[in-house]
Tab-separated table of C-alpha atoms in Angstrom:
chain	number	residue	atom	x	y	z
F	1	MET	CA	-42.319	-16.487	5.931
F	2	ARG	CA	-43.857	-17.651	9.194
F	3	VAL	CA	-47.422	-18.971	9.427
F	4	TRP	CA	-49.651	-20.224	12.217
F	5	LEU	CA	-51.293	-23.603	11.613
F	6	ALA	CA	-54.474	-24.728	13.370
F	7	TYR	CA	-53.233	-27.818	15.233
F	8	GLY	CA	-54.830	-29.269	18.354
F	9	ARG	CA	-55.894	-26.668	20.899
F	10	ASP	CA	-52.854	-24.395	20.688
F	11	GLY	CA	-51.674	-24.402	17.065
F	12	LEU	CA	-48.188	-24.415	15.554
F	13	HIS	CA	-45.933	-21.689	14.181
F	14	VAL	CA	-44.065	-22.902	11.109
F	15	ARG	CA	-41.563	-21.239	8.797
F	16	ILE	CA	-42.229	-21.891	5.119
F	17	PRO	CA	-40.397	-20.698	1.992
F	18	ASP	CA	-40.961	-17.097	0.964
F	19	GLY	CA	-43.345	-16.820	-1.948
F	20	ALA	CA	-45.691	-19.543	-0.713
F	21	HIS	CA	-49.394	-18.788	-1.072
F	22	ALA	CA	-51.276	-18.741	2.249
F	23	ILE	CA	-55.022	-19.103	1.728
F	24	GLU	CA	-57.498	-18.555	4.556
F	25	PRO	CA	-61.235	-17.985	4.788
F	26	GLN	CA	-62.391	-14.396	4.689
F	27	PHE	CA	-62.236	-13.285	8.304
F	28	GLU	CA	-65.608	-12.561	9.833
F	29	PRO	CA	-65.681	-10.785	13.213
F	30	ALA	CA	-67.381	-12.485	16.137
F	31	LEU	CA	-70.812	-11.216	17.072
F	32	PRO	CA	-70.414	-8.701	19.924
F	33	ALA	CA	-73.458	-10.084	21.770
F	34	PRO	CA	-73.997	-13.688	20.599
F	35	LEU	CA	-76.698	-14.556	23.143
F	36	GLU	CA	-78.762	-11.560	22.109
F	37	ALA	CA	-78.257	-12.529	18.455
F	38	VAL	CA	-79.639	-16.008	19.161
F	39	ARG	CA	-82.606	-14.517	21.027
F	40	GLN	CA	-83.368	-12.285	18.050
F	41	ALA	CA	-83.052	-15.227	15.654
F	42	LEU	CA	-85.602	-17.198	17.693
F	43	ALA	CA	-87.958	-14.217	17.815
F	44	LYS	CA	-87.611	-13.366	14.112
F	45	PRO	CA	-86.789	-16.673	12.396
F	46	LEU	CA	-86.394	-17.407	8.703
F	47	GLY	CA	-89.296	-19.058	6.917
F	48	THR	CA	-91.504	-19.714	9.936
F	49	LEU	CA	-93.193	-18.183	12.989
F	50	PRO	CA	-91.342	-17.115	16.145
F	51	LEU	CA	-90.334	-20.161	18.148
F	52	LYS	CA	-92.535	-19.261	21.128
F	53	ASP	CA	-95.576	-19.203	18.826
F	54	LEU	CA	-94.820	-22.712	17.550
F	55	LEU	CA	-94.447	-24.335	20.959
F	56	ASP	CA	-97.062	-25.603	23.393
F	57	SER	CA	-96.606	-26.345	27.083
F	58	LYS	CA	-97.767	-29.947	26.622
F	59	GLN	CA	-95.254	-30.802	23.920
F	60	ARG	CA	-92.323	-33.183	24.329
F	61	VAL	CA	-89.314	-31.456	22.786
F	62	CYS	CA	-86.230	-33.156	21.332
F	63	ILE	CA	-83.135	-31.025	20.762
F	64	VAL	CA	-80.568	-32.676	18.484
F	65	HIS	CA	-77.023	-31.407	19.022
F	66	SER	CA	-73.645	-32.158	17.418
F	67	ASP	CA	-71.125	-34.553	18.949
F	68	GLY	CA	-67.603	-33.880	20.168
F	69	THR	CA	-66.076	-33.658	16.692
F	70	ARG	CA	-67.773	-30.307	16.043
F	71	PRO	CA	-66.969	-26.922	17.638
F	72	MET	CA	-70.588	-26.164	18.496
F	73	PRO	CA	-71.556	-23.398	20.968
F	74	GLY	CA	-74.193	-25.690	22.443
F	75	GLU	CA	-74.481	-24.006	25.827
F	76	LEU	CA	-75.081	-20.628	24.184
F	77	LEU	CA	-77.927	-21.946	22.028
F	78	LEU	CA	-79.491	-23.917	24.873
F	79	THR	CA	-79.450	-20.862	27.126
F	80	ALA	CA	-81.600	-18.964	24.637
F	81	LEU	CA	-83.865	-21.970	24.106
F	82	ALA	CA	-84.371	-22.393	27.860
F	83	GLU	CA	-85.694	-18.836	28.046
F	84	VAL	CA	-88.314	-19.613	25.397
F	85	PHE	CA	-89.283	-22.900	27.056
F	86	SER	CA	-89.809	-20.982	30.298
F	87	GLN	CA	-91.998	-18.382	28.570
F	88	VAL	CA	-94.152	-21.112	27.039
F	89	GLY	CA	-94.283	-23.156	30.244
F	90	ILE	CA	-92.639	-26.370	29.027
F	91	PRO	CA	-91.353	-28.382	32.019
F	92	ASP	CA	-87.751	-29.608	31.989
F	93	ALA	CA	-89.031	-33.188	32.196
F	94	GLN	CA	-90.489	-32.849	28.684
F	95	ILE	CA	-87.184	-31.860	27.085
F	96	THR	CA	-84.614	-34.337	25.722
F	97	LEU	CA	-81.116	-33.608	24.442
F	98	LEU	CA	-80.081	-36.065	21.723
F	99	ASN	CA	-76.410	-36.307	20.755
F	100	ALA	CA	-76.208	-36.898	16.983
F	101	LEU	CA	-73.329	-39.365	16.842
F	102	GLY	CA	-73.801	-40.772	13.353
F	103	THR	CA	-71.211	-43.564	13.407
F	104	HIS	CA	-68.908	-41.794	15.890
F	105	ARG	CA	-68.207	-43.043	19.405
F	106	PRO	CA	-70.417	-41.934	22.314
F	107	ASN	CA	-69.159	-38.904	24.194
F	108	THR	CA	-68.104	-39.053	27.827
F	109	ARG	CA	-69.904	-37.086	30.535
F	110	GLU	CA	-67.078	-34.557	30.558
F	111	GLU	CA	-67.270	-34.187	26.769
F	112	LEU	CA	-71.037	-33.708	26.953
F	113	ARG	CA	-70.507	-31.021	29.582
F	114	GLU	CA	-68.174	-29.240	27.176
F	115	LEU	CA	-70.669	-29.647	24.326
F	116	VAL	CA	-73.877	-28.439	25.982
F	117	GLY	CA	-72.976	-27.104	29.430
F	118	GLU	CA	-73.515	-28.389	32.950
F	119	GLU	CA	-76.927	-26.835	33.550
F	120	PRO	CA	-78.669	-28.338	30.485
F	121	LEU	CA	-77.236	-31.750	31.390
F	122	ARG	CA	-78.599	-31.364	34.890
F	123	ARG	CA	-82.018	-30.089	33.853
F	124	TYR	CA	-82.858	-32.185	30.795
F	125	ARG	CA	-82.852	-35.829	29.849
F	126	SER	CA	-79.784	-36.643	27.722
F	127	GLU	CA	-79.467	-39.479	25.200
F	128	GLN	CA	-76.903	-40.434	22.568
F	129	SER	CA	-77.928	-41.788	19.167
F	130	ARG	CA	-75.912	-44.973	18.649
F	131	SER	CA	-76.477	-46.024	15.050
F	132	THR	CA	-75.964	-49.719	15.862
F	133	ASP	CA	-78.677	-49.778	18.554
F	134	ALA	CA	-81.477	-51.246	16.447
F	135	ALA	CA	-83.910	-51.281	19.384
F	136	ALA	CA	-83.659	-47.481	19.644
F	137	MET	CA	-84.579	-46.888	15.996
F	138	ARG	CA	-88.026	-46.224	14.500
F	139	ALA	CA	-88.987	-46.581	10.826
F	140	VAL	CA	-90.300	-43.279	9.436
F	141	GLY	CA	-90.835	-44.078	5.755
F	142	ARG	CA	-89.046	-44.963	2.543
F	143	LEU	CA	-86.714	-43.112	0.224
F	144	SER	CA	-87.669	-42.835	-3.439
F	145	ASP	CA	-85.394	-45.835	-4.110
F	146	GLY	CA	-87.428	-47.938	-1.659
F	147	THR	CA	-84.959	-47.898	1.240
F	148	THR	CA	-86.583	-47.783	4.677
F	149	VAL	CA	-85.283	-44.967	6.881
F	150	GLU	CA	-84.926	-45.512	10.625
F	151	LEU	CA	-84.240	-42.678	13.059
F	152	HIS	CA	-83.705	-42.570	16.820
F	153	ARG	CA	-86.887	-42.949	18.860
F	154	ALA	CA	-86.213	-39.846	20.992
F	155	TYR	CA	-86.340	-37.773	17.808
F	156	VAL	CA	-89.228	-39.596	16.142
F	157	ASP	CA	-91.460	-39.728	19.226
F	158	ALA	CA	-91.064	-36.034	20.087
F	159	ASP	CA	-93.901	-33.588	19.489
F	160	PHE	CA	-91.466	-30.836	18.520
F	161	ARG	CA	-87.996	-31.332	17.017
F	162	ILE	CA	-85.183	-28.779	17.067
F	163	LEU	CA	-81.811	-29.175	15.330
F	164	LEU	CA	-78.663	-27.379	16.479
F	165	GLY	CA	-75.931	-27.257	13.856
F	166	PHE	CA	-72.715	-25.688	12.593
F	167	ILE	CA	-72.420	-24.860	8.894
F	168	GLU	CA	-69.086	-25.489	7.168
F	169	PRO	CA	-68.158	-26.861	3.744
F	170	HIS	CA	-68.288	-30.670	3.644
F	171	PHE	CA	-66.172	-32.895	1.425
F	172	PHE	CA	-68.996	-34.937	-0.082
F	173	ALA	CA	-72.252	-33.558	1.375
F	174	GLY	CA	-71.536	-30.016	0.144
F	175	PHE	CA	-72.138	-28.319	3.492
F	176	SER	CA	-72.727	-29.497	7.033
F	177	GLY	CA	-75.619	-28.421	9.234
F	178	GLY	CA	-79.280	-28.603	8.283
F	179	PRO	CA	-80.470	-32.124	7.402
F	180	LYS	CA	-77.141	-33.747	8.331
F	181	SER	CA	-78.182	-33.512	11.981
F	182	VAL	CA	-80.903	-36.061	11.130
F	183	VAL	CA	-79.233	-38.182	8.439
F	184	PRO	CA	-76.626	-39.339	9.296
F	185	GLY	CA	-76.828	-37.728	12.759
F	186	VAL	CA	-79.613	-39.782	14.366
F	187	ALA	CA	-80.053	-42.456	11.679
F	188	SER	CA	-79.479	-46.202	11.879
F	189	GLN	CA	-76.223	-47.773	10.738
F	190	ARG	CA	-77.968	-49.321	7.733
F	191	VAL	CA	-79.329	-45.968	6.574
F	192	ILE	CA	-75.988	-44.221	7.097
F	193	GLN	CA	-74.222	-46.814	4.971
F	194	HIS	CA	-76.869	-46.531	2.252
F	195	VAL	CA	-76.534	-42.745	2.078
F	196	HIS	CA	-72.721	-43.032	2.027
F	197	ARG	CA	-72.502	-45.830	-0.537
F	198	ALA	CA	-69.557	-45.826	-2.915
F	199	GLU	CA	-71.318	-44.665	-6.072
F	200	LEU	CA	-72.666	-41.565	-4.304
F	201	VAL	CA	-69.344	-40.667	-2.664
F	202	ALA	CA	-67.597	-41.077	-6.041
F	203	HIS	CA	-70.074	-38.852	-7.901
F	204	PRO	CA	-68.349	-35.698	-9.242
F	205	GLN	CA	-71.067	-33.484	-7.745
F	206	ALA	CA	-70.656	-35.057	-4.283
F	207	THR	CA	-68.055	-32.540	-3.256
F	208	TRP	CA	-67.253	-29.391	-1.317
F	209	GLY	CA	-69.794	-26.593	-1.615
F	210	VAL	CA	-72.335	-28.365	-3.842
F	211	LEU	CA	-75.921	-29.063	-2.735
F	212	ASP	CA	-78.086	-28.924	-5.856
F	213	GLY	CA	-77.258	-31.840	-8.127
F	214	ASN	CA	-75.290	-33.568	-5.376
F	215	PRO	CA	-76.929	-37.029	-5.138
F	216	LEU	CA	-75.498	-37.731	-1.698
F	217	TRP	CA	-76.836	-34.514	-0.194
F	218	GLU	CA	-80.167	-34.951	-1.955
F	219	THR	CA	-80.496	-38.468	-0.523
F	220	LEU	CA	-79.774	-37.445	3.063
F	221	TYR	CA	-82.100	-34.447	2.673
F	222	GLU	CA	-84.856	-36.752	1.416
F	223	GLY	CA	-84.304	-38.984	4.437
F	224	ALA	CA	-84.472	-36.072	6.876
F	225	CYS	CA	-87.722	-34.857	5.317
F	226	LEU	CA	-89.436	-38.163	6.144
F	227	CYS	CA	-89.454	-36.939	9.753
F	228	PRO	CA	-88.553	-33.273	9.438
F	229	PRO	CA	-87.474	-30.908	12.189
F	230	ASP	CA	-89.882	-28.199	13.274
F	231	PHE	CA	-87.121	-25.664	13.825
F	232	ILE	CA	-83.366	-25.397	13.331
F	233	ILE	CA	-80.642	-23.173	14.754
F	234	ASN	CA	-77.466	-23.209	12.681
F	235	VAL	CA	-74.426	-21.026	13.283
F	236	ALA	CA	-71.356	-19.920	11.373
F	237	LEU	CA	-68.000	-19.689	13.144
F	238	ASN	CA	-64.718	-17.921	12.400
F	239	LYS	CA	-61.228	-19.401	12.790
F	240	GLU	CA	-61.331	-18.585	16.501
F	241	LYS	CA	-64.445	-20.785	16.788
F	242	LYS	CA	-66.525	-17.708	17.658
F	243	VAL	CA	-70.081	-17.221	16.370
F	244	THR	CA	-70.279	-14.831	13.426
F	245	ALA	CA	-73.897	-15.395	12.366
F	246	VAL	CA	-77.032	-17.231	13.497
F	247	PHE	CA	-79.593	-18.782	11.139
F	248	ALA	CA	-82.775	-19.992	12.821
F	249	GLY	CA	-86.103	-21.065	11.408
F	250	SER	CA	-87.321	-23.632	8.892
F	251	LEU	CA	-84.992	-26.352	7.637
F	252	ASP	CA	-84.937	-25.132	4.048
F	253	THR	CA	-84.816	-21.364	4.496
F	254	ALA	CA	-82.491	-21.082	7.493
F	255	HIS	CA	-80.000	-23.657	6.258
F	256	ARG	CA	-79.866	-22.270	2.715
F	257	GLN	CA	-79.241	-18.733	3.939
F	258	GLY	CA	-76.538	-20.022	6.253
F	259	VAL	CA	-74.924	-21.960	3.426
F	260	GLU	CA	-74.687	-18.878	1.217
F	261	TYR	CA	-73.154	-16.876	4.058
F	262	VAL	CA	-70.508	-19.543	4.689
F	263	ARG	CA	-69.863	-20.048	0.976
F	264	LYS	CA	-68.795	-16.413	0.578
F	265	SER	CA	-66.183	-16.634	3.321
F	266	ALA	CA	-64.927	-20.217	2.906
F	267	MET	CA	-64.726	-20.768	-0.858
F	268	ARG	CA	-61.519	-19.127	-2.105
F	269	ALA	CA	-60.381	-18.975	-5.729
F	270	VAL	CA	-56.735	-19.657	-6.587
F	271	PRO	CA	-55.131	-19.077	-9.996
F	272	LYS	CA	-53.469	-22.481	-10.411
F	273	LEU	CA	-52.641	-25.890	-8.964
F	274	PHE	CA	-49.671	-26.254	-6.612
F	275	ASP	CA	-46.836	-28.762	-6.330
F	276	VAL	CA	-46.949	-28.826	-2.526
F	277	VAL	CA	-49.946	-28.091	-0.292
F	278	VAL	CA	-49.438	-27.715	3.461
F	279	THR	CA	-52.685	-28.099	5.376
F	280	THR	CA	-54.378	-28.905	8.692
F	281	ASN	CA	-57.719	-30.234	9.848
F	282	SER	CA	-58.701	-26.912	11.453
F	283	GLY	CA	-57.359	-27.773	14.907
F	284	TYR	CA	-59.363	-29.020	17.888
F	285	PRO	CA	-61.977	-30.473	17.927
F	286	LEU	CA	-61.916	-31.223	14.203
F	287	ASP	CA	-58.457	-32.821	14.256
F	288	GLN	CA	-59.207	-35.260	17.081
F	289	ASN	CA	-58.544	-38.314	14.919
F	290	LEU	CA	-57.266	-39.447	11.544
F	291	TYR	CA	-60.772	-40.337	10.350
F	292	GLN	CA	-61.792	-36.666	10.575
F	293	THR	CA	-58.428	-35.532	9.179
F	294	VAL	CA	-59.264	-37.025	5.779
F	295	LYS	CA	-61.403	-33.908	5.293
F	296	GLY	CA	-58.352	-31.663	5.409
F	297	MET	CA	-56.543	-33.910	2.943
F	298	SER	CA	-59.534	-33.735	0.610
F	299	ALA	CA	-59.576	-29.930	0.726
F	300	ALA	CA	-55.861	-29.823	-0.122
F	301	ALA	CA	-56.329	-32.303	-2.966
F	302	ARG	CA	-58.516	-29.767	-4.775
F	303	VAL	CA	-55.488	-27.595	-5.520
F	304	VAL	CA	-52.529	-30.004	-5.619
F	305	ARG	CA	-51.040	-30.997	-8.968
F	306	PRO	CA	-51.360	-34.691	-9.885
F	307	GLY	CA	-48.243	-36.357	-8.526
F	308	GLY	CA	-47.688	-33.556	-6.018
F	309	ALA	CA	-47.436	-33.636	-2.236
F	310	ILE	CA	-49.838	-32.872	0.608
F	311	ILE	CA	-48.253	-32.187	4.000
F	312	MET	CA	-50.842	-32.587	6.761
F	313	ALA	CA	-50.509	-31.379	10.361
F	314	ALA	CA	-53.198	-32.868	12.626
F	315	GLU	CA	-52.876	-33.733	16.310
F	316	CYS	CA	-55.169	-36.825	16.265
F	317	ALA	CA	-55.227	-37.141	20.063
F	318	ASP	CA	-57.925	-39.824	19.665
F	319	GLY	CA	-55.758	-41.848	17.272
F	320	ILE	CA	-57.136	-43.351	14.065
F	321	PRO	CA	-59.513	-43.957	16.119
F	322	ASP	CA	-59.902	-47.408	17.662
F	323	HIS	CA	-63.673	-47.511	17.095
F	324	GLY	CA	-65.174	-47.980	13.634
F	325	ALA	CA	-63.821	-49.846	10.612
F	326	PHE	CA	-61.882	-47.030	8.903
F	327	GLY	CA	-58.458	-48.217	10.033
F	328	GLU	CA	-59.242	-51.874	9.392
F	329	ILE	CA	-60.370	-51.217	5.826
F	330	VAL	CA	-57.235	-49.264	4.914
F	331	ARG	CA	-54.847	-51.706	6.589
F	332	GLU	CA	-56.493	-54.773	5.099
F	333	ALA	CA	-56.529	-53.270	1.603
F	334	GLY	CA	-52.920	-52.117	1.721
F	335	SER	CA	-53.144	-49.735	-1.240
F	336	SER	CA	-55.373	-46.973	-2.567
F	337	GLU	CA	-56.139	-49.059	-5.659
F	338	LYS	CA	-57.350	-51.977	-3.561
F	339	ILE	CA	-59.505	-49.724	-1.365
F	340	LEU	CA	-61.342	-48.381	-4.405
F	341	GLU	CA	-61.687	-51.877	-5.828
F	342	LEU	CA	-63.194	-53.102	-2.544
F	343	VAL	CA	-65.715	-50.308	-1.958
F	344	HIS	CA	-67.005	-50.565	-5.523
F	345	SER	CA	-67.274	-54.365	-5.466
F	346	ALA	CA	-70.745	-55.917	-5.413
F	347	GLY	CA	-72.053	-56.554	-1.922
F	348	TYR	CA	-69.242	-54.738	-0.100
F	349	CYS	CA	-70.715	-52.756	2.793
F	350	ARG	CA	-68.784	-51.747	5.906
F	351	PRO	CA	-69.059	-48.855	8.350
F	352	ASP	CA	-66.714	-45.967	7.557
F	353	GLN	CA	-65.887	-47.263	4.076
F	354	TRP	CA	-66.684	-43.793	2.723
F	355	GLN	CA	-63.780	-42.263	4.634
F	356	ALA	CA	-61.405	-44.932	3.334
F	357	GLN	CA	-62.742	-44.246	-0.160
F	358	VAL	CA	-62.038	-40.507	0.047
F	359	LEU	CA	-58.563	-41.179	1.467
F	360	ALA	CA	-57.881	-43.477	-1.482
F	361	GLN	CA	-59.096	-40.833	-3.934
F	362	VAL	CA	-56.672	-38.328	-2.388
F	363	LEU	CA	-53.786	-40.821	-2.509
F	364	GLN	CA	-54.484	-41.466	-6.179
F	365	LYS	CA	-53.612	-37.823	-6.792
F	366	ALA	CA	-50.788	-37.033	-4.355
F	367	GLN	CA	-48.432	-38.411	-1.728
F	368	VAL	CA	-49.535	-37.477	1.787
F	369	TYR	CA	-47.100	-36.726	4.622
F	370	LEU	CA	-48.468	-36.709	8.184
F	371	TYR	CA	-47.195	-34.702	11.150
F	372	SER	CA	-49.100	-35.871	14.233
F	373	ASP	CA	-48.490	-36.290	17.946
F	374	GLY	CA	-51.299	-38.837	18.184
F	375	ILE	CA	-50.369	-41.207	15.338
F	376	SER	CA	-47.200	-43.304	15.497
F	377	ALA	CA	-44.948	-43.816	12.488
F	378	THR	CA	-46.090	-47.431	12.262
F	379	GLN	CA	-49.749	-46.413	12.355
F	380	ALA	CA	-49.226	-43.728	9.714
F	381	ARG	CA	-47.551	-46.144	7.312
F	382	SER	CA	-50.306	-48.702	7.878
F	383	MET	CA	-52.739	-45.976	6.781
F	384	LEU	CA	-50.691	-45.382	3.584
F	385	LEU	CA	-49.268	-42.080	4.841
F	386	GLU	CA	-45.639	-40.998	5.191
F	387	PRO	CA	-44.918	-40.057	8.830
F	388	ILE	CA	-42.801	-36.978	9.529
F	389	THR	CA	-41.453	-35.390	12.704
F	390	ASP	CA	-40.215	-32.042	11.377
F	391	LEU	CA	-42.702	-29.983	9.379
F	392	GLU	CA	-40.301	-27.279	8.266
F	393	GLN	CA	-37.627	-29.732	7.150
F	394	THR	CA	-40.174	-31.828	5.253
F	395	ILE	CA	-41.476	-28.790	3.382
F	396	ARG	CA	-37.926	-27.865	2.369
F	397	THR	CA	-37.019	-31.440	1.411
F	398	VAL	CA	-40.133	-32.041	-0.680
F	399	ALA	CA	-39.755	-28.668	-2.401
F	400	ALA	CA	-36.077	-29.351	-3.157
F	401	ALA	CA	-36.873	-32.797	-4.562
F	402	HIS	CA	-39.464	-31.248	-6.862
F	403	GLU	CA	-37.006	-28.636	-8.113
F	404	ALA	CA	-34.328	-31.272	-8.709
F	405	ALA	CA	-36.771	-33.399	-10.707
F	406	THR	CA	-38.389	-30.635	-12.771
F	407	GLY	CA	-35.807	-27.881	-12.933
F	408	ARG	CA	-38.190	-25.298	-11.526
F	409	PRO	CA	-38.959	-24.131	-7.976
F	410	ALA	CA	-41.896	-25.811	-6.278
F	411	GLU	CA	-45.120	-23.819	-6.086
F	412	ILE	CA	-46.299	-24.055	-2.473
F	413	CYS	CA	-49.733	-23.390	-0.989
F	414	VAL	CA	-50.621	-23.292	2.712
F	415	LEU	CA	-54.125	-23.782	4.133
F	416	PRO	CA	-53.598	-22.767	7.791
F	417	GLN	CA	-57.256	-23.430	8.664
F	418	GLY	CA	-57.518	-26.649	6.672
F	419	PRO	CA	-61.054	-27.432	5.464
F	420	LEU	CA	-62.489	-24.191	6.852
F	421	THR	CA	-60.986	-22.861	3.621
F	422	ILE	CA	-62.099	-24.569	0.424
F	423	PRO	CA	-59.834	-23.501	-2.430
F	424	TYR	CA	-60.742	-23.965	-6.058
F	425	VAL	CA	-59.026	-23.096	-9.306
F	426	GLY	CA	-60.891	-20.307	-10.996
């Protein structure tokens, strides 16, 4: 059988053995008039008053948007927002766009243009929240465990705060969108590391599709509520990266309704575990680097048999990447066992250790093969992955090796959309 895999901007067509199980999210059609849908969502929001009734012409507005690792329709949302700002009489000079980088690298001007559009960049002030810029952070309160939370000054100092987000299942925060735009989005490096500490990432409830009882999500939500947004606009997208639904309104109500919508399409039950799982990281922009690609490995690990194989196809045009400590941690440790030993050791605290931790957890369960135009064979091996150059041949070889060892044909699963599909045995 022939399947299309989400890889980079264009995808890949791959032939896999007949009888393999291809699992994709339930297809949701794109909204026929997305701009009108956003306008309606702003006029009839969830859990709060219409946006125009909440705003005042004297207010300074901060709009937090996702960075270049998310397929956000930023220009669409900002077009609808600009119409409301005009109705209320808010001057462009009082509006700031804040790029929620978390620990990711700053985006280039061209990337920002792709994220939010040329006109918003021209009209509004634009800032990027660099978590390591201590001078740009403001303390907003303490978590219940006593930890001080610092957020970017452009967000804290605003009179009215709006979050733009994309809801998808997340490998340890349950779902993206909502409070994640604040923590980790515009939080300080220290706060991000605290929220992503090893014991929270390792918690069994810190996983795909779980919010309630997930200590990591509950901690970042608590942090966001110390300086809460006044309004959010979250969207759901289909595999073509087209908007299928808009959820606007209060943080709690709009995000929760969006989560339940996405849960129904993304969470897919399978009857058993598989010997071989072929997966992706959902294509561009989600497969820009190996750091992000760990998410696709984690999704596949949910349905691979212990000792099985995960075959990952991710372009990784941005490499490992060069910024951050993810690559350094994995290379210095040299094994999945050592990574887990390090992150759980007293006093160990490094940026991106959570991604190395999840990679190690995956490698404890299965061998991972990597097909990537952006990662060399040497780089892949240094990251504890087996580099491959022929997807179809690798699938056949791994399946044949399994049959030779066990005496039965390999059970194969394919996740063409990677972590946009979250399989579970049930």
